Amino acid sequence: MRMHRSEEIWLTVTTAFLVLFLLIGGYLTVQLAMSPPSHRETIDPQKVGQTAPFDNPGVKKIGENEYEVVMTLEAFMFTPGDIEIPAGAKVTFKLTSKDVVHGFEVAKTNINAMVMPGQIQQITQTFDKPGKYLVLCNEYCGGGHQFMSAAITVK
Ligand SMILES: [Cu+2]
């Protein structure tokens, strides 16, 4: 079978692009270690309520203008559901789920994470603009999913 000349060119060009993309992707992943920073810490999802720090969820001041928010997610609530922090504060969220996969999205920021049972999710964000930020679950988690929300007040 003889191939048409332009068919040969297209096959060569597309194969070259495929190899190029695989090499770029491989370089970013292996050499520069650009992978999502997840699955670093695990927890027994059956014992979230008895495992520190999740046995005592809430907002803690951990330094000069630095806060830690320990939060549990379950159908269909965030605990704590009302968070207050001063403007300009650096906040580290430590999150885990007590039951199924939930989402942790903070509107007006780029926080958007999956919170899975058995995994501890950690996100750090500085809130410079005062206001009320809506926290939403964006992973469908059951019949009351649309009621699952919380609020962060920055003042
Ligand atoms: Cu949910």
GROMACS .gro file of N, CA and C and ligand atoms in nm:
model
  466
    1MET      N    1   0.083  -0.120   0.000
    1MET     CA    2   0.000   0.000   0.000
    1MET      C    3   0.087   0.126   0.000
    2ARG      N    4   0.058   0.213  -0.092
    2ARG     CA    5   0.133   0.337  -0.097
    2ARG      C    6   0.054   0.450  -0.034
    3MET      N    7   0.122   0.527   0.048
    3MET     CA    8   0.053   0.639   0.112
    3MET      C    9   0.071   0.764   0.029
    4HIS      N   10  -0.029   0.846   0.037
    4HIS     CA   11  -0.022   0.974  -0.029
    4HIS      C   12   0.083   1.059   0.041
    5ARG      N   13   0.148   1.144  -0.030
    5ARG     CA   14   0.255   1.227   0.027
    5ARG      C   15   0.206   1.314   0.144
    6SER      N   16   0.091   1.380   0.124
    6SER     CA   17   0.042   1.468   0.232
    6SER      C   18  -0.002   1.386   0.354
    7GLU      N   19  -0.046   1.262   0.331
    7GLU     CA   20  -0.083   1.175   0.443
    7GLU      C   21   0.041   1.141   0.526
    8GLU      N   22   0.151   1.118   0.458
    8GLU     CA   23   0.277   1.089   0.528
    8GLU      C   24   0.321   1.208   0.613
    9ILE      N   25   0.307   1.326   0.555
    9ILE     CA   26   0.346   1.447   0.628
    9ILE      C   27   0.261   1.464   0.753
   10TRP      N   28   0.128   1.448   0.737
   10TRP     CA   29   0.039   1.464   0.852
   10TRP      C   30   0.067   1.361   0.961
   11LEU      N   31   0.090   1.237   0.921
   11LEU     CA   32   0.120   1.132   1.020
   11LEU      C   33   0.248   1.165   1.096
   12THR      N   34   0.348   1.214   1.024
   12THR     CA   35   0.476   1.248   1.087
   12THR      C   36   0.459   1.364   1.184
   13VAL      N   37   0.388   1.467   1.136
   13VAL     CA   38   0.370   1.586   1.220
   13VAL      C   39   0.290   1.553   1.346
   14THR      N   40   0.178   1.480   1.332
   14THR     CA   41   0.095   1.451   1.450
   14THR      C   42   0.168   1.359   1.548
   15THR      N   43   0.244   1.262   1.498
   15THR     CA   44   0.321   1.174   1.586
   15THR      C   45   0.428   1.254   1.660
   16ALA      N   46   0.491   1.347   1.588
   16ALA     CA   47   0.593   1.430   1.652
   16ALA      C   48   0.532   1.514   1.763
   17PHE      N   49   0.413   1.570   1.739
   17PHE     CA   50   0.346   1.648   1.843
   17PHE      C   51   0.311   1.563   1.963
   18LEU      N   52   0.261   1.442   1.938
   18LEU     CA   53   0.225   1.351   2.046
   18LEU      C   54   0.346   1.323   2.134
   19VAL      N   55   0.458   1.291   2.070
   19VAL     CA   56   0.582   1.261   2.144
   19VAL      C   57   0.628   1.385   2.221
   20LEU      N   58   0.619   1.501   2.156
   20LEU     CA   59   0.660   1.626   2.220
   20LEU      C   60   0.578   1.653   2.347
   21PHE      N   61   0.444   1.637   2.338
   21PHE     CA   62   0.358   1.661   2.454
   21PHE      C   63   0.386   1.563   2.566
   22LEU      N   64   0.410   1.437   2.531
   22LEU     CA   65   0.441   1.337   2.633
   22LEU      C   66   0.573   1.371   2.702
   23LEU      N   67   0.670   1.419   2.625
   23LEU     CA   68   0.798   1.456   2.684
   23LEU      C   69   0.783   1.577   2.777
   24ILE      N   70   0.705   1.676   2.734
   24ILE     CA   71   0.684   1.794   2.818
   24ILE      C   72   0.611   1.753   2.947
   25GLY      N   73   0.504   1.674   2.932
   25GLY     CA   74   0.427   1.628   3.049
   25GLY      C   75   0.514   1.546   3.142
   26GLY      N   76   0.594   1.458   3.087
   26GLY     CA   77   0.683   1.374   3.167
   26GLY      C   78   0.787   1.457   3.240
   27TYR      N   79   0.842   1.558   3.172
   27TYR     CA   80   0.942   1.645   3.234
   27TYR      C   81   0.882   1.722   3.352
   28LEU      N   82   0.761   1.780   3.332
   28LEU     CA   83   0.695   1.857   3.438
   28LEU      C   84   0.665   1.767   3.558
   29THR      N   85   0.618   1.647   3.532
   29THR     CA   86   0.578   1.558   3.641
   29THR      C   87   0.698   1.501   3.716
   30VAL      N   88   0.792   1.443   3.643
   30VAL     CA   89   0.904   1.373   3.705
   30VAL      C   90   1.014   1.468   3.750
   31GLN      N   91   1.057   1.556   3.659
   31GLN     CA   92   1.172   1.642   3.689
   31GLN      C   93   1.135   1.759   3.779
   32LEU      N   94   1.023   1.826   3.750
   32LEU     CA   95   0.985   1.942   3.830
   32LEU      C   96   0.884   1.909   3.938
   33ALA      N   97   0.842   1.782   3.944
   33ALA     CA   98   0.747   1.733   4.046
   33ALA      C   99   0.621   1.818   4.055
   34MET      N  100   0.568   1.859   3.939
   34MET     CA  101   0.447   1.940   3.938
   34MET      C  102   0.322   1.853   3.943
   35SER      N  103   0.299   1.795   4.057
   35SER     CA  104   0.176   1.716   4.072
   35SER      C  105   0.095   1.776   4.187
   36PRO      N  106  -0.036   1.751   4.190
   36PRO     CA  107  -0.117   1.811   4.295
   36PRO      C  108  -0.069   1.765   4.433
   37PRO      N  109  -0.060   1.859   4.530
   37PRO     CA  110  -0.008   1.824   4.662
   37PRO      C  111  -0.113   1.757   4.750
   38SER      N  112  -0.167   1.648   4.705
   38SER     CA  113  -0.272   1.584   4.783
   38SER      C  114  -0.225   1.449   4.837
   39HIS      N  115  -0.311   1.386   4.915
   39HIS     CA  116  -0.286   1.252   4.969
   39HIS      C  117  -0.160   1.245   5.054
   40ARG      N  118  -0.129   1.353   5.124
   40ARG     CA  119  -0.007   1.350   5.202
   40ARG      C  120  -0.031   1.296   5.342
   41GLU      N  121  -0.154   1.319   5.392
   41GLU     CA  122  -0.182   1.281   5.528
   41GLU      C  123  -0.312   1.203   5.528
   42THR      N  124  -0.315   1.095   5.600
   42THR     CA  125  -0.437   1.014   5.604
   42THR      C  126  -0.493   1.009   5.746
   43ILE      N  127  -0.616   0.962   5.755
   43ILE     CA  128  -0.686   0.954   5.884
   43ILE      C  129  -0.785   0.840   5.873
   44ASP      N  130  -0.816   0.777   5.987
   44ASP     CA  131  -0.919   0.673   5.987
   44ASP      C  132  -1.056   0.742   5.980
   45PRO      N  133  -1.128   0.729   5.868
   45PRO     CA  134  -1.254   0.804   5.853
   45PRO      C  135  -1.361   0.763   5.954
   46GLN      N  136  -1.346   0.647   6.016
   46GLN     CA  137  -1.442   0.603   6.117
   46GLN      C  138  -1.419   0.672   6.251
   47LYS      N  139  -1.297   0.727   6.268
   47LYS     CA  140  -1.262   0.783   6.400
   47LYS      C  141  -1.225   0.930   6.392
   48VAL      N  142  -1.286   1.005   6.298
   48VAL     CA  143  -1.254   1.147   6.281
   48VAL      C  144  -1.280   1.223   6.411
   49GLY      N  145  -1.393   1.195   6.475
   49GLY     CA  146  -1.433   1.266   6.597
   49GLY      C  147  -1.340   1.241   6.715
   50GLN      N  148  -1.262   1.133   6.711
   50GLN     CA  149  -1.171   1.101   6.821
   50GLN      C  150  -1.025   1.130   6.787
   51THR      N  151  -1.000   1.175   6.661
   51THR     CA  152  -0.862   1.196   6.619
   51THR      C  153  -0.828   1.345   6.620
   52ALA      N  154  -0.718   1.380   6.689
   52ALA     CA  155  -0.672   1.519   6.690
   52ALA      C  156  -0.619   1.555   6.551
   53PRO      N  157  -0.638   1.677   6.503
   53PRO     CA  158  -0.707   1.789   6.570
   53PRO      C  159  -0.858   1.790   6.543
   54PHE      N  160  -0.908   1.688   6.472
   54PHE     CA  161  -1.048   1.692   6.430
   54PHE      C  162  -1.148   1.664   6.542
   55ASP      N  163  -1.095   1.623   6.660
   55ASP     CA  164  -1.184   1.605   6.775
   55ASP      C  165  -1.228   1.740   6.830
   56ASN      N  166  -1.160   1.847   6.787
   56ASN     CA  167  -1.192   1.981   6.836
   56ASN      C  168  -1.187   2.081   6.721
   57PRO      N  169  -1.283   2.074   6.627
   57PRO     CA  170  -1.278   2.164   6.511
   57PRO      C  171  -1.301   2.309   6.552
   58GLY      N  172  -1.245   2.400   6.474
   58GLY     CA  173  -1.263   2.541   6.503
   58GLY      C  174  -1.148   2.624   6.452
   59VAL      N  175  -1.152   2.753   6.486
   59VAL     CA  176  -1.050   2.848   6.441
   59VAL      C  177  -0.948   2.867   6.553
   60LYS      N  178  -0.820   2.850   6.520
   60LYS     CA  179  -0.716   2.869   6.621
   60LYS      C  180  -0.613   2.970   6.571
   61LYS      N  181  -0.571   3.056   6.662
   61LYS     CA  182  -0.465   3.149   6.627
   61LYS      C  183  -0.333   3.078   6.647
   62ILE      N  184  -0.251   3.069   6.542
   62ILE     CA  185  -0.126   2.994   6.556
   62ILE      C  186  -0.003   3.084   6.542
   63GLY      N  187  -0.023   3.212   6.517
   63GLY     CA  188   0.092   3.302   6.507
   63GLY      C  189   0.046   3.443   6.483
   64GLU      N  190   0.143   3.530   6.461
   64GLU     CA  191   0.114   3.671   6.433
   64GLU      C  192   0.035   3.681   6.303
   65ASN      N  193  -0.094   3.710   6.314
   65ASN     CA  194  -0.182   3.719   6.197
   65ASN      C  195  -0.191   3.588   6.117
   66GLU      N  196  -0.177   3.476   6.189
   66GLU     CA  197  -0.184   3.345   6.126
   66GLU      C  198  -0.284   3.257   6.199
   67TYR      N  199  -0.372   3.196   6.121
   67TYR     CA  200  -0.477   3.117   6.182
   67TYR      C  201  -0.483   2.978   6.121
   68GLU      N  202  -0.537   2.885   6.199
   68GLU     CA  203  -0.560   2.750   6.148
   68GLU      C  204  -0.708   2.719   6.166
   69VAL      N  205  -0.771   2.671   6.060
   69VAL     CA  206  -0.911   2.633   6.070
   69VAL      C  207  -0.919   2.481   6.053
   70VAL      N  208  -0.954   2.414   6.162
   70VAL     CA  209  -0.972   2.269   6.156
   70VAL      C  210  -1.121   2.245   6.131
   71MET      N  211  -1.152   2.175   6.022
   71MET     CA  212  -1.291   2.163   5.981
   71MET      C  213  -1.325   2.020   5.939
   72THR      N  214  -1.441   1.975   5.982
   72THR     CA  215  -1.489   1.845   5.934
   72THR      C  216  -1.607   1.868   5.842
   73LEU      N  217  -1.619   1.781   5.743
   73LEU     CA  218  -1.729   1.788   5.648
   73LEU      C  219  -1.809   1.659   5.658
   74GLU      N  220  -1.939   1.673   5.662
   74GLU     CA  221  -2.025   1.555   5.663
   74GLU      C  222  -2.157   1.595   5.600
   75ALA      N  223  -2.237   1.495   5.563
   75ALA     CA  224  -2.367   1.524   5.504
   75ALA      C  225  -2.456   1.586   5.611
   76PHE      N  226  -2.497   1.710   5.599
   76PHE     CA  227  -2.474   1.807   5.495
   76PHE      C  228  -2.427   1.936   5.560
   77MET      N  229  -2.313   1.925   5.630
   77MET     CA  230  -2.266   2.045   5.699
   77MET      C  231  -2.114   2.054   5.710
   78PHE      N  232  -2.071   2.180   5.729
   78PHE     CA  233  -1.932   2.209   5.758
   78PHE      C  234  -1.925   2.242   5.907
   79THR      N  235  -1.829   2.187   5.979
   79THR     CA  236  -1.812   2.221   6.120
   79THR      C  237  -1.670   2.274   6.141
   80PRO      N  238  -1.652   2.400   6.181
   80PRO     CA  239  -1.753   2.501   6.212
   80PRO      C  240  -1.816   2.559   6.085
   81GLY      N  241  -1.939   2.609   6.098
   81GLY     CA  242  -2.011   2.662   5.984
   81GLY      C  243  -1.998   2.812   5.970
   82ASP      N  244  -1.946   2.876   6.075
   82ASP     CA  245  -1.930   3.021   6.074
   82ASP      C  246  -1.790   3.055   6.121
   83ILE      N  247  -1.713   3.111   6.032
   83ILE     CA  248  -1.573   3.140   6.064
   83ILE      C  249  -1.549   3.289   6.054
   84GLU      N  250  -1.477   3.342   6.153
   84GLU     CA  251  -1.447   3.485   6.151
   84GLU      C  252  -1.297   3.504   6.164
   85ILE      N  253  -1.240   3.578   6.070
   85ILE     CA  254  -1.097   3.604   6.075
   85ILE      C  255  -1.070   3.750   6.039
   86PRO      N  256  -0.960   3.806   6.089
   86PRO     CA  257  -0.930   3.945   6.055
   86PRO      C  258  -0.874   3.956   5.913
   87ALA      N  259  -0.897   4.070   5.849
   87ALA     CA  260  -0.847   4.092   5.714
   87ALA      C  261  -0.694   4.086   5.713
   88GLY      N  262  -0.640   4.027   5.608
   88GLY     CA  263  -0.495   4.017   5.594
   88GLY      C  264  -0.437   3.894   5.660
   89ALA      N  265  -0.521   3.816   5.725
   89ALA     CA  266  -0.473   3.698   5.796
   89ALA      C  267  -0.441   3.584   5.700
   90LYS      N  268  -0.337   3.509   5.736
   90LYS     CA  269  -0.301   3.391   5.659
   90LYS      C  270  -0.370   3.273   5.726
   91VAL      N  271  -0.454   3.206   5.652
   91VAL     CA  272  -0.535   3.099   5.710
   91VAL      C  273  -0.502   2.964   5.647
   92THR      N  274  -0.474   2.867   5.732
   92THR     CA  275  -0.453   2.731   5.683
   92THR      C  276  -0.573   2.645   5.721
   93PHE      N  277  -0.638   2.592   5.620
   93PHE     CA  278  -0.753   2.505   5.642
   93PHE      C  279  -0.705   2.361   5.646
   94LYS      N  280  -0.749   2.289   5.750
   94LYS     CA  281  -0.724   2.144   5.756
   94LYS      C  282  -0.860   2.078   5.751
   95LEU      N  283  -0.882   1.999   5.648
   95LEU     CA  284  -1.016   1.947   5.624
   95LEU      C  285  -1.017   1.796   5.610
   96THR      N  286  -1.123   1.735   5.659
   96THR     CA  287  -1.144   1.594   5.629
   96THR      C  288  -1.294   1.565   5.630
   97SER      N  289  -1.330   1.453   5.571
   97SER     CA  290  -1.472   1.416   5.564
   97SER      C  291  -1.501   1.301   5.659
   98LYS      N  292  -1.621   1.306   5.718
   98LYS     CA  293  -1.663   1.199   5.808
   98LYS      C  294  -1.738   1.089   5.735
   99ASP      N  295  -1.783   1.118   5.610
   99ASP     CA  296  -1.860   1.015   5.541
   99ASP      C  297  -1.821   1.000   5.393
  100VAL      N  298  -1.878   1.082   5.308
  100VAL     CA  299  -1.854   1.065   5.164
  100VAL      C  300  -1.765   1.179   5.111
  101VAL      N  301  -1.742   1.181   4.981
  101VAL     CA  302  -1.662   1.287   4.920
  101VAL      C  303  -1.742   1.417   4.918
  102HIS      N  304  -1.684   1.522   4.970
  102HIS     CA  305  -1.745   1.654   4.966
  102HIS      C  306  -1.650   1.751   4.895
  103GLY      N  307  -1.702   1.869   4.868
  103GLY     CA  308  -1.619   1.972   4.807
  103GLY      C  309  -1.601   2.088   4.902
  104PHE      N  310  -1.492   2.162   4.883
  104PHE     CA  311  -1.467   2.281   4.964
  104PHE      C  312  -1.430   2.392   4.867
  105GLU      N  313  -1.530   2.471   4.833
  105GLU     CA  314  -1.507   2.581   4.742
  105GLU      C  315  -1.539   2.711   4.814
  106VAL      N  316  -1.447   2.807   4.808
  106VAL     CA  317  -1.473   2.936   4.869
  106VAL      C  318  -1.493   3.036   4.755
  107ALA      N  319  -1.616   3.084   4.744
  107ALA     CA  320  -1.649   3.178   4.636
  107ALA      C  321  -1.563   3.303   4.646
  108LYS      N  322  -1.530   3.362   4.534
  108LYS     CA  323  -1.447   3.483   4.520
  108LYS      C  324  -1.299   3.457   4.550
  109THR      N  325  -1.260   3.330   4.569
  109THR     CA  326  -1.117   3.297   4.584
  109THR      C  327  -1.089   3.183   4.486
  110ASN      N  328  -0.963   3.139   4.481
  110ASN     CA  329  -0.937   3.024   4.395
  110ASN      C  330  -0.930   2.894   4.474
  111ILE      N  331  -0.986   2.894   4.596
  111ILE     CA  332  -0.993   2.770   4.674
  111ILE      C  333  -1.104   2.682   4.617
  112ASN      N  334  -1.067   2.564   4.578
  112ASN     CA  335  -1.164   2.468   4.525
  112ASN      C  336  -1.103   2.330   4.540
  113ALA      N  337  -1.146   2.256   4.643
  113ALA     CA  338  -1.080   2.129   4.671
  113ALA      C  339  -1.180   2.018   4.695
  114MET      N  340  -1.133   1.898   4.675
  114MET     CA  341  -1.211   1.779   4.705
  114MET      C  342  -1.172   1.735   4.846
  115VAL      N  343  -1.270   1.701   4.927
  115VAL     CA  344  -1.239   1.653   5.061
  115VAL      C  345  -1.289   1.510   5.073
  116MET      N  346  -1.194   1.418   5.085
  116MET     CA  347  -1.229   1.276   5.081
  116MET      C  348  -1.216   1.211   5.216
  117PRO      N  349  -1.304   1.115   5.246
  117PRO     CA  350  -1.289   1.042   5.372
  117PRO      C  351  -1.156   0.967   5.371
  118GLY      N  352  -1.085   0.973   5.483
  118GLY     CA  353  -0.957   0.903   5.492
  118GLY      C  354  -0.838   0.989   5.454
  119GLN      N  355  -0.865   1.109   5.397
  119GLN     CA  356  -0.757   1.197   5.355
  119GLN      C  357  -0.770   1.331   5.427
  120ILE      N  358  -0.655   1.391   5.456
  120ILE     CA  359  -0.658   1.525   5.515
  120ILE      C  360  -0.615   1.624   5.407
  121GLN      N  361  -0.704   1.717   5.382
  121GLN     CA  362  -0.680   1.820   5.280
  121GLN      C  363  -0.628   1.945   5.351
  122GLN      N  364  -0.526   2.007   5.294
  122GLN     CA  365  -0.473   2.128   5.357
  122GLN      C  366  -0.455   2.237   5.254
  123ILE      N  367  -0.509   2.356   5.285
  123ILE     CA  368  -0.502   2.470   5.193
  123ILE      C  369  -0.468   2.595   5.273
  124THR      N  370  -0.377   2.674   5.220
  124THR     CA  371  -0.344   2.800   5.286
  124THR      C  372  -0.383   2.916   5.196
  125GLN      N  373  -0.446   3.015   5.256
  125GLN     CA  374  -0.494   3.130   5.180
  125GLN      C  375  -0.484   3.256   5.266
  126THR      N  376  -0.450   3.366   5.204
  126THR     CA  377  -0.452   3.494   5.275
  126THR      C  378  -0.573   3.572   5.229
  127PHE      N  379  -0.654   3.615   5.325
  127PHE     CA  380  -0.775   3.690   5.293
  127PHE      C  381  -0.748   3.839   5.314
  128ASP      N  382  -0.726   3.911   5.205
  128ASP     CA  383  -0.696   4.053   5.216
  128ASP      C  384  -0.821   4.140   5.216
  129LYS      N  385  -0.922   4.097   5.139
  129LYS     CA  386  -1.042   4.180   5.124
  129LYS      C  387  -1.145   4.144   5.229
  130PRO      N  388  -1.189   4.243   5.308
  130PRO     CA  389  -1.296   4.215   5.405
  130PRO      C  390  -1.426   4.181   5.332
  131GLY      N  391  -1.508   4.105   5.398
  131GLY     CA  392  -1.637   4.069   5.340
  131GLY      C  393  -1.680   3.933   5.386
  132LYS      N  394  -1.793   3.889   5.331
  132LYS     CA  395  -1.845   3.759   5.367
  132LYS      C  396  -1.822   3.664   5.249
  133TYR      N  397  -1.756   3.555   5.276
  133TYR     CA  398  -1.724   3.457   5.172
  133TYR      C  399  -1.810   3.333   5.190
  134LEU      N  400  -1.873   3.293   5.083
  134LEU     CA  401  -1.958   3.174   5.086
  134LEU      C  402  -1.874   3.049   5.061
  135VAL      N  403  -1.892   2.950   5.148
  135VAL     CA  404  -1.824   2.821   5.131
  135VAL      C  405  -1.927   2.720   5.083
  136LEU      N  406  -1.894   2.652   4.975
  136LEU     CA  407  -1.989   2.559   4.916
  136LEU      C  408  -1.930   2.419   4.903
  137CYS      N  409  -2.020   2.320   4.910
  137CYS     CA  410  -1.981   2.183   4.875
  137CYS      C  411  -2.013   2.169   4.727
  138ASN      N  412  -1.912   2.138   4.647
  138ASN     CA  413  -1.938   2.126   4.504
  138ASN      C  414  -1.921   1.983   4.452
  139GLU      N  415  -1.928   1.886   4.544
  139GLU     CA  416  -1.930   1.746   4.502
  139GLU      C  417  -2.065   1.692   4.548
  140TYR      N  418  -2.142   1.641   4.454
  140TYR     CA  419  -2.274   1.593   4.493
  140TYR      C  420  -2.262   1.486   4.602
  141CYS      N  421  -2.326   1.510   4.719
  141CYS     CA  422  -2.304   1.419   4.832
  141CYS      C  423  -2.433   1.362   4.888
  142GLY      N  424  -2.545   1.384   4.821
  142GLY     CA  425  -2.670   1.324   4.868
  142GLY      C  426  -2.785   1.422   4.862
  143GLY      N  427  -2.897   1.382   4.923
  143GLY     CA  428  -3.023   1.455   4.913
  143GLY      C  429  -3.020   1.598   4.963
  144GLY      N  430  -2.931   1.631   5.057
  144GLY     CA  431  -2.927   1.767   5.111
  144GLY      C  432  -2.808   1.846   5.062
  145HIS      N  433  -2.748   1.797   4.957
  145HIS     CA  434  -2.626   1.860   4.904
  145HIS      C  435  -2.640   2.010   4.882
  146GLN      N  436  -2.754   2.053   4.828
  146GLN     CA  437  -2.771   2.195   4.796
  146GLN      C  438  -2.780   2.284   4.920
  147PHE      N  439  -2.798   2.223   5.038
  147PHE     CA  440  -2.804   2.303   5.161
  147PHE      C  441  -2.669   2.309   5.231
  148MET      N  442  -2.571   2.239   5.176
  148MET     CA  443  -2.441   2.231   5.243
  148MET      C  444  -2.358   2.356   5.215
  149SER      N  445  -2.352   2.444   5.311
  149SER     CA  446  -2.272   2.565   5.294
  149SER      C  447  -2.221   2.616   5.429
  150ALA      N  448  -2.128   2.706   5.423
  150ALA     CA  449  -2.073   2.769   5.543
  150ALA      C  450  -2.035   2.912   5.506
  151ALA      N  451  -1.989   2.989   5.603
  151ALA     CA  452  -1.952   3.128   5.574
  151ALA      C  453  -1.822   3.165   5.643
  152ILE      N  454  -1.742   3.243   5.570
  152ILE     CA  455  -1.620   3.297   5.628
  152ILE      C  456  -1.635   3.449   5.628
  153THR      N  457  -1.628   3.508   5.745
  153THR     CA  458  -1.639   3.654   5.754
  153THR      C  459  -1.500   3.712   5.779
  154VAL      N  460  -1.459   3.798   5.689
  154VAL     CA  461  -1.329   3.863   5.702
  154VAL      C  462  -1.353   4.008   5.739
  155LYS      N  463  -1.301   4.050   5.854
  155LYS     CA  464  -1.321   4.190   5.892
  155LYS      C  465  -1.197   4.256   5.951
  156CU      CU  466  -2.123   1.776   5.057
   0.00000   0.00000   0.00000
